[in-house]
Short mmCIF file of C-alpha atoms in Angstrom, two decimals:
data_model
loop_
_atom_site.label_atom_id
_atom_site.label_comp_id
_atom_site.label_asym_id
_atom_site.label_seq_id
_atom_site.Cartn_x
_atom_site.Cartn_y
_atom_site.Cartn_z
CA MET A 19 -31.29 -45.89 93.58
CA THR A 20 -29.36 -44.86 90.15
CA ALA A 21 -27.60 -47.79 88.57
CA ARG A 22 -24.38 -47.26 88.10
CA THR A 23 -21.26 -49.36 86.89
CA VAL A 24 -18.05 -49.11 88.41
CA PHE A 25 -14.54 -50.17 86.89
CA THR A 26 -12.10 -51.13 88.88
CA SER A 27 -8.51 -50.82 87.94
CA LYS A 28 -6.23 -53.61 88.48
CA LYS A 29 -4.41 -51.69 90.63
CA GLN A 30 -7.41 -51.56 92.58
CA GLN A 31 -7.62 -55.25 91.84
CA GLY A 32 -3.44 -56.05 93.14
CA GLY A 33 -2.80 -57.21 89.95
CA THR A 34 -1.09 -55.64 87.39
CA PRO A 35 -2.00 -52.69 85.10
CA GLN A 36 -3.08 -53.19 82.21
CA THR A 37 -2.14 -50.55 78.90
CA PRO A 38 -5.40 -49.63 77.00
CA PRO A 39 -5.49 -50.51 73.15
CA ALA A 40 -4.66 -47.43 72.46
CA ALA A 41 -1.28 -46.35 73.80
CA ALA A 42 -0.45 -49.88 72.75
CA LYS A 43 3.31 -49.61 70.79
CA HIS A 44 2.96 -49.77 67.14
CA THR A 45 5.21 -53.02 65.32
CA ARG A 46 6.35 -52.49 61.89
CA GLN A 47 6.23 -55.18 59.07
CA ILE A 48 9.87 -55.50 57.40
CA PRO A 49 8.78 -55.53 53.82
CA ASP A 50 8.86 -58.63 52.24
CA PHE A 51 11.68 -57.82 49.31
CA PRO A 52 12.23 -61.24 47.94
CA ARG A 53 7.60 -60.93 47.08
CA ARG A 54 8.38 -57.51 45.57
CA MET A 55 11.86 -58.82 43.72
CA PHE A 56 10.31 -61.62 42.50
CA LEU A 57 6.74 -59.75 41.15
CA LEU A 58 9.11 -56.56 39.54
CA THR A 59 11.27 -59.41 37.12
CA MET A 60 7.91 -61.36 35.59
CA GLY A 61 6.19 -57.85 35.01
CA SER A 62 9.31 -57.11 33.37
CA ALA A 63 9.65 -60.05 31.97
CA ALA A 64 6.18 -59.16 30.46
CA VAL A 65 7.09 -56.24 29.16
CA THR A 66 9.92 -56.82 27.92
CA THR A 67 8.30 -60.37 25.50
CA GLY A 68 5.29 -58.67 24.31
CA PHE A 69 7.52 -55.59 22.93
CA GLN A 70 9.97 -58.43 21.70
CA ALA A 71 6.29 -60.02 20.09
CA ASN A 72 5.41 -56.96 18.33
CA ILE A 73 8.37 -56.14 16.53
CA VAL A 74 8.30 -60.46 15.87
CA ALA A 75 4.55 -59.73 14.18
CA ASP A 76 5.47 -56.64 12.12
CA GLY A 77 8.33 -59.03 10.62
CA MET A 78 6.26 -62.04 10.44
CA LEU A 79 4.00 -59.14 8.61
CA THR A 80 6.33 -58.97 5.50
CA GLU A 81 8.24 -60.60 2.65
CA ARG A 82 11.11 -62.14 4.40
CA THR A 83 13.08 -60.17 1.82
CA GLN A 84 17.02 -60.56 2.79
CA TYR A 85 19.93 -58.42 0.59
CA ARG A 86 19.86 -60.57 -2.41
CA VAL A 87 20.12 -59.71 -6.83
CA THR A 88 17.88 -61.40 -8.90
CA THR A 89 18.63 -61.40 -12.31
CA PRO A 90 16.14 -62.85 -14.45
CA ASP A 91 16.17 -65.77 -16.46
CA ASN A 92 14.43 -65.00 -19.97
CA ASP A 93 15.84 -65.40 -23.62
CA GLU A 94 16.13 -61.31 -24.13
CA ASN A 95 18.82 -61.34 -20.89
CA ARG A 96 20.58 -64.68 -22.37
CA ALA A 97 20.94 -62.92 -25.60
CA ALA A 98 22.37 -60.04 -23.79
CA ALA A 99 24.38 -61.87 -21.82
CA SER A 100 26.04 -63.29 -24.97
CA ARG A 101 26.10 -59.90 -26.41
CA PHE A 102 27.54 -57.52 -23.81
CA PRO A 103 29.60 -60.66 -21.51
CA GLY A 104 31.33 -58.89 -18.77
CA LYS A 105 28.52 -56.12 -17.52
CA THR A 106 25.07 -56.11 -15.55
CA TRP A 107 22.09 -53.15 -15.08
CA TYR A 108 21.55 -52.90 -11.21
CA LEU A 109 18.05 -51.90 -10.60
CA LEU A 110 17.75 -50.45 -7.19
CA GLY A 111 14.59 -49.55 -6.05
CA GLY A 112 13.05 -46.43 -4.52
CA PHE A 113 11.80 -45.75 -0.81
CA LEU A 114 9.33 -47.76 0.53
CA VAL A 115 9.06 -50.20 -3.18
CA SER A 116 8.68 -53.14 -2.21
CA TYR A 117 10.63 -56.35 -3.48
CA ARG A 118 7.75 -57.24 -5.82
CA ASP A 119 7.55 -53.91 -6.57
CA THR A 120 11.41 -53.45 -8.07
CA GLU A 121 10.69 -56.70 -9.64
CA ARG A 122 7.37 -54.56 -12.21
CA LYS A 123 10.18 -51.28 -12.96
CA LEU A 124 12.98 -53.51 -14.27
CA ALA A 125 10.41 -55.12 -16.14
CA ALA A 126 9.47 -53.02 -17.30
CA LEU A 127 12.83 -51.32 -18.21
CA GLN A 128 14.79 -54.33 -19.29
CA ALA A 129 14.41 -53.70 -22.90
CA ALA A 130 15.96 -50.52 -22.95
CA MET A 131 18.72 -52.73 -20.48
CA ASN A 132 19.57 -54.82 -22.73
CA GLN A 133 20.98 -53.15 -25.31
CA ARG A 134 24.29 -52.50 -22.66
CA ALA A 135 24.06 -55.46 -20.87
CA PRO A 136 21.83 -57.66 -19.20
CA ALA A 137 19.31 -56.58 -16.42
CA SER A 138 19.24 -57.08 -12.41
CA TYR A 139 17.32 -56.13 -9.32
CA ILE A 140 18.66 -55.98 -6.28
CA GLY A 141 16.10 -56.75 -3.09
CA TYR A 142 17.17 -54.85 -0.06
CA SER A 143 16.52 -56.77 3.57
CA ASN A 144 13.15 -55.79 5.75
CA GLU A 145 15.45 -55.56 9.16
CA ALA A 146 16.86 -52.68 7.65
CA ILE A 147 19.52 -50.85 5.29
CA ASP A 148 22.72 -51.80 5.39
CA ILE A 149 24.95 -50.74 2.61
CA ALA A 150 27.92 -53.06 3.67
CA ALA A 151 25.40 -55.82 3.73
CA LEU A 152 24.31 -54.58 0.01
CA PHE A 153 28.02 -54.34 -1.36
CA ILE A 154 28.88 -57.62 -0.03
CA GLU A 155 26.05 -59.20 -1.91
CA ILE A 156 26.94 -57.29 -5.32
CA GLN A 157 30.43 -58.11 -5.43
CA ARG A 158 29.38 -61.59 -4.91
CA ASP A 159 26.77 -61.40 -7.26
CA VAL A 160 30.05 -60.15 -9.56
CA PHE A 161 32.42 -62.48 -8.93
CA ARG A 162 30.00 -65.67 -9.87
CA ARG A 163 29.20 -64.03 -13.07
CA LYS A 164 32.58 -62.66 -14.03
CA ILE A 165 31.37 -58.96 -13.96
CA ASP A 166 33.87 -56.22 -14.69
CA THR A 167 31.70 -53.69 -15.77
CA VAL A 168 28.58 -51.64 -13.74
CA TYR A 169 25.32 -50.32 -15.06
CA PHE A 170 23.13 -48.44 -12.17
CA TYR A 171 19.55 -47.54 -12.47
CA GLY A 172 18.96 -45.71 -9.37
CA ASP A 173 15.19 -46.01 -8.88
CA SER A 174 14.20 -42.83 -6.70
CA PHE A 175 15.69 -43.28 -3.12
CA GLY A 176 17.59 -46.58 -4.97
CA GLY A 177 20.31 -43.42 -6.89
CA MET A 178 21.23 -42.17 -3.56
CA VAL A 179 22.15 -46.10 -3.03
CA ALA A 180 24.00 -46.55 -6.10
CA MET A 181 26.07 -43.57 -5.60
CA VAL A 182 27.61 -45.56 -2.59
CA LEU A 183 27.59 -48.50 -4.25
CA GLY A 184 29.89 -47.46 -6.98
CA SER A 185 32.37 -46.11 -5.34
CA LEU A 186 32.67 -49.25 -3.28
CA LEU A 187 32.48 -51.24 -6.63
CA THR A 188 35.20 -48.21 -7.79
CA GLN A 189 37.48 -48.88 -5.23
CA ILE A 190 38.09 -53.16 -5.61
CA GLY A 191 38.38 -52.59 -9.71
CA LEU A 192 34.99 -52.52 -11.76
CA THR A 193 33.75 -49.49 -14.11
CA VAL A 194 30.86 -47.88 -13.35
CA LYS A 195 29.57 -47.08 -16.11
CA LEU A 196 26.66 -45.19 -16.15
CA ILE A 197 24.25 -44.76 -12.84
CA ILE A 198 20.50 -43.36 -13.86
CA MET A 199 18.47 -41.80 -11.35
CA GLY A 200 15.31 -41.96 -11.74
CA SER A 201 13.41 -39.16 -10.38
CA SER A 202 16.53 -39.56 -7.90
CA PRO A 203 16.39 -37.21 -5.02
CA SER A 204 20.13 -35.03 -4.27
CA ASN A 205 19.39 -35.03 -0.52
CA VAL A 206 16.53 -34.54 1.66
CA ALA A 207 15.50 -30.87 1.41
CA ASP A 208 14.77 -32.24 -2.88
CA THR A 209 11.64 -33.86 -1.07
CA LEU A 210 8.16 -32.52 -1.51
CA ASP A 211 6.99 -34.41 1.79
CA PRO A 212 5.99 -31.83 4.43
CA GLY A 213 6.72 -34.36 6.94
CA LYS A 214 10.36 -34.62 6.06
CA GLU A 215 11.61 -32.72 10.05
CA TYR A 216 10.78 -35.41 11.77
CA ILE A 217 12.40 -38.99 9.95
CA SER A 218 15.31 -38.34 12.26
CA LEU A 219 13.06 -39.29 14.96
CA ALA A 220 10.64 -42.14 12.54
CA GLY A 221 14.31 -43.32 12.76
CA GLN A 222 14.93 -43.43 16.38
CA VAL A 223 11.39 -44.12 16.88
CA VAL A 224 9.21 -46.00 14.63
CA PRO A 225 11.46 -49.21 14.42
CA TYR A 226 10.78 -50.39 17.68
CA LEU A 227 6.74 -50.07 17.87
CA GLY A 228 6.21 -53.05 15.84
CA ILE A 229 2.48 -54.36 14.66
CA VAL A 230 1.75 -51.84 17.23
CA GLY A 231 3.22 -48.71 14.79
CA ARG A 232 2.45 -51.02 11.81
CA LEU A 233 -0.71 -49.80 12.68
CA GLY A 234 -0.84 -46.07 13.49
CA ALA A 235 1.23 -45.97 10.34
CA GLY A 236 -1.72 -47.53 7.97
CA ILE A 237 -3.89 -45.13 9.44
CA TRP A 238 -1.83 -42.11 9.36
CA ALA A 239 -1.41 -42.51 5.68
CA GLY A 240 -5.01 -43.54 4.90
CA ILE A 241 -6.00 -40.37 6.42
CA ALA A 242 -2.61 -38.34 5.14
CA ASN A 243 -3.93 -39.38 1.67
CA PRO A 244 -7.63 -39.59 0.95
CA ASN A 245 -8.11 -39.16 -2.60
CA GLY A 246 -11.70 -38.31 -1.98
CA GLN A 247 -13.19 -41.49 0.52
CA GLY A 248 -14.00 -40.50 3.83
CA MET A 249 -11.94 -40.30 7.48
CA TYR A 250 -13.39 -43.63 7.99
CA ARG A 251 -12.76 -45.63 4.64
CA ALA A 252 -9.22 -43.99 4.04
CA ALA A 253 -7.91 -44.97 7.28
CA ARG A 254 -9.32 -48.51 6.46
CA ARG A 255 -7.32 -48.74 3.70
CA GLY A 256 -4.78 -47.12 4.96
CA ILE A 257 -4.70 -49.98 7.66
CA ALA A 258 -5.47 -53.05 4.71
CA ARG A 259 -1.43 -51.28 3.04
CA SER A 260 0.11 -50.98 5.10
CA PHE A 261 -0.63 -55.05 6.72
CA ASP A 262 -0.58 -55.54 2.67
CA PRO A 263 2.17 -58.89 3.31
CA ASN A 264 3.92 -57.08 0.28
CA ASN A 265 5.62 -53.79 1.85
CA ASN A 266 8.50 -53.68 3.54
CA SER A 267 8.97 -53.28 7.20
CA LEU A 268 8.65 -50.42 9.59
CA ILE A 269 11.93 -51.11 9.72
CA LEU A 270 13.77 -50.73 6.32
CA SER A 271 10.91 -47.75 5.99
CA THR A 272 12.72 -45.99 8.83
CA SER A 273 15.92 -46.79 7.88
CA GLN A 274 16.09 -45.37 4.44
CA ALA A 275 14.40 -42.55 5.61
CA THR A 276 17.38 -41.97 8.14
CA PHE A 277 19.61 -42.47 5.28
CA LEU A 278 17.35 -40.66 3.02
CA GLN A 279 17.66 -37.39 5.60
CA ALA A 280 21.29 -37.76 6.05
CA PHE A 281 22.37 -38.63 2.51
CA PRO A 282 25.09 -37.21 0.92
CA ARG A 283 27.61 -37.53 4.06
CA GLN A 284 27.36 -41.09 3.20
CA TYR A 285 28.84 -40.28 -0.94
CA ASP A 286 32.77 -40.43 -0.35
CA GLY A 287 33.51 -38.53 -4.16
CA GLY A 288 34.59 -42.28 -4.87
CA ILE A 289 32.92 -42.28 -8.25
CA PRO A 290 35.26 -41.21 -11.09
CA THR A 291 35.03 -38.25 -13.74
CA SER A 292 34.15 -40.62 -16.86
CA THR A 293 30.56 -42.05 -15.17
CA GLY A 294 27.69 -41.18 -17.04
CA ILE A 295 24.54 -39.81 -14.57
CA GLY A 296 21.58 -39.86 -15.78
CA LEU A 297 18.74 -37.48 -14.71
CA LEU A 298 15.37 -38.35 -15.67
CA TYR A 299 12.37 -36.04 -14.40
CA ASP A 300 8.84 -35.38 -15.27
CA PRO A 301 9.15 -31.51 -14.17
CA LYS A 302 6.49 -31.36 -12.17
CA ASP A 303 7.02 -34.40 -9.57
CA PHE A 304 5.21 -33.87 -7.17
CA ILE A 305 7.37 -35.92 -4.46
CA VAL A 306 10.96 -34.37 -5.78
CA ASP A 307 11.62 -31.15 -6.38
CA ALA A 308 12.79 -31.98 -10.07
CA ALA A 309 14.83 -28.53 -10.87
CA SER A 310 16.53 -29.16 -6.88
CA ALA A 311 17.62 -32.46 -7.60
CA ARG A 312 19.59 -31.83 -11.23
CA ARG A 313 21.28 -28.79 -9.69
CA GLY A 314 22.52 -30.87 -6.57
CA TRP A 315 23.46 -33.61 -7.88
CA GLU A 316 24.80 -31.35 -10.60
CA ALA A 317 27.13 -29.19 -7.30
CA LEU A 318 27.80 -33.64 -6.44
CA LEU A 319 29.26 -34.33 -9.66
CA PRO A 320 30.31 -31.63 -10.54
CA ARG A 321 33.15 -33.50 -13.54
CA ASN A 322 31.12 -35.68 -14.76
CA PRO A 323 29.32 -35.71 -18.41
CA LEU A 324 25.47 -35.32 -17.53
CA PHE A 325 22.33 -35.53 -19.27
CA ALA A 326 18.85 -34.53 -18.16
CA TYR A 327 16.20 -35.90 -20.20
CA ASP A 328 12.17 -34.55 -19.52
CA ILE A 329 9.49 -37.05 -18.64
CA PRO A 330 6.42 -35.56 -18.83
CA ASN A 331 3.05 -36.15 -17.30
CA THR A 332 4.56 -39.84 -15.70
CA GLY A 333 4.95 -38.16 -11.95
CA HIS A 334 7.17 -39.98 -10.01
CA ALA A 335 9.47 -42.63 -10.72
CA SER A 336 6.71 -44.25 -12.39
CA PRO A 337 8.69 -47.20 -14.75
CA GLU A 338 5.83 -50.09 -14.17
CA ILE A 339 3.20 -46.70 -14.74
CA HIS A 340 4.94 -45.85 -18.40
CA PRO A 341 6.33 -48.02 -20.03
CA ASP A 342 7.06 -46.93 -23.27
CA VAL A 343 7.29 -43.91 -22.33
CA TYR A 344 10.81 -45.05 -19.70
CA ARG A 345 12.04 -47.38 -22.26
CA THR A 346 12.53 -44.32 -24.88
CA ALA A 347 13.97 -42.33 -22.44
CA LEU A 348 16.18 -44.67 -21.69
CA SER A 349 17.37 -45.32 -24.97
CA ILE A 350 17.93 -41.72 -25.99
CA MET A 351 19.89 -41.42 -22.26
CA LEU A 352 22.34 -44.33 -23.77
CA ASP A 353 22.89 -43.32 -26.81
CA LYS A 354 24.00 -39.91 -25.56
CA LEU A 355 26.32 -41.44 -22.99
CA ASP A 356 27.68 -44.92 -23.82
CA PRO A 357 27.46 -44.75 -27.56
CA PRO A 358 27.09 -48.40 -28.81
CA PRO A 359 30.42 -48.98 -30.45
CA ILE A 360 30.34 -48.55 -34.62
CA THR A 361 30.74 -52.37 -36.20
CA SER A 362 31.23 -52.29 -39.47
CA LYS A 363 33.08 -48.64 -41.43
CA PRO A 364 30.57 -46.53 -42.62
CA LEU A 365 29.82 -45.58 -46.19
CA GLN A 366 31.19 -43.43 -47.96
CA PRO A 367 29.69 -40.78 -50.22
CA ILE A 368 30.60 -41.11 -53.50
CA PHE A 369 31.10 -37.58 -54.63
#
């Protein structure tokens, strides 16, 4: 006899029918919204903190340079201040030129500058270039030293900044006697950098990349300019330069790039026609198209006295590398655009 298992239902046993498990009604769990909101808030806070720390870390890697005017306290400057009261030079640094490098450029040029006035240089802020803040700092220096006449030396990018500042200083009653363009582009089209089309995007994005952006910029700069090195060594060299504390922050560099792209829209035409404009270029400059830049300045300032002087085989904006050439050139430009006053009556011929 074969054994069989007989299933007897509850109904057959007189009990309550039992619902099979598969047929059991599914109960939907209520989402834990407070817990999800807490995790989302904490995650967002962590990302934000990391993002801000990334930017702060980039700022800590650079010299904490603020807008300030520095006048070297040396015998030559003191003698010039005594000979030319109420006058001063302001040297404005170039694109990517650090505060310390600007000081070296002034040291190379000071002997020629002191033929007309004591010499000072201006540091930008690593928080970004701000023309209004820069103007306020110069205005404070002007009132502190009782300055009434200003000479500008614009090192590359600094020439465009000098044009804007010169117009503002004229509005408060100062005389802007001379602006020297040391390899200065007149607009972004004069620059020979093939990546200039991306300046606007860089100005909007790069400042917020912080230390990560600095790392990427260093690698790119090294590989783009290997100078005969292998790619690995070139990248390491680029990173080392990018993390040099004497260099500018990415925020300053990209804000300068944005200013460069927008020039000359920032210039309101306020430079008096009496202001002399000196154009100092190497005809074979590999960063700025010298011929194009000259044409640009001549078109922008058609009624101002202009004097151009070539300094061949010096490269781009390099007075600290070729001090003798630059001092000679600057002296010639000064004699042409701002001749010294005759202090004695010239000798009359006998016959």
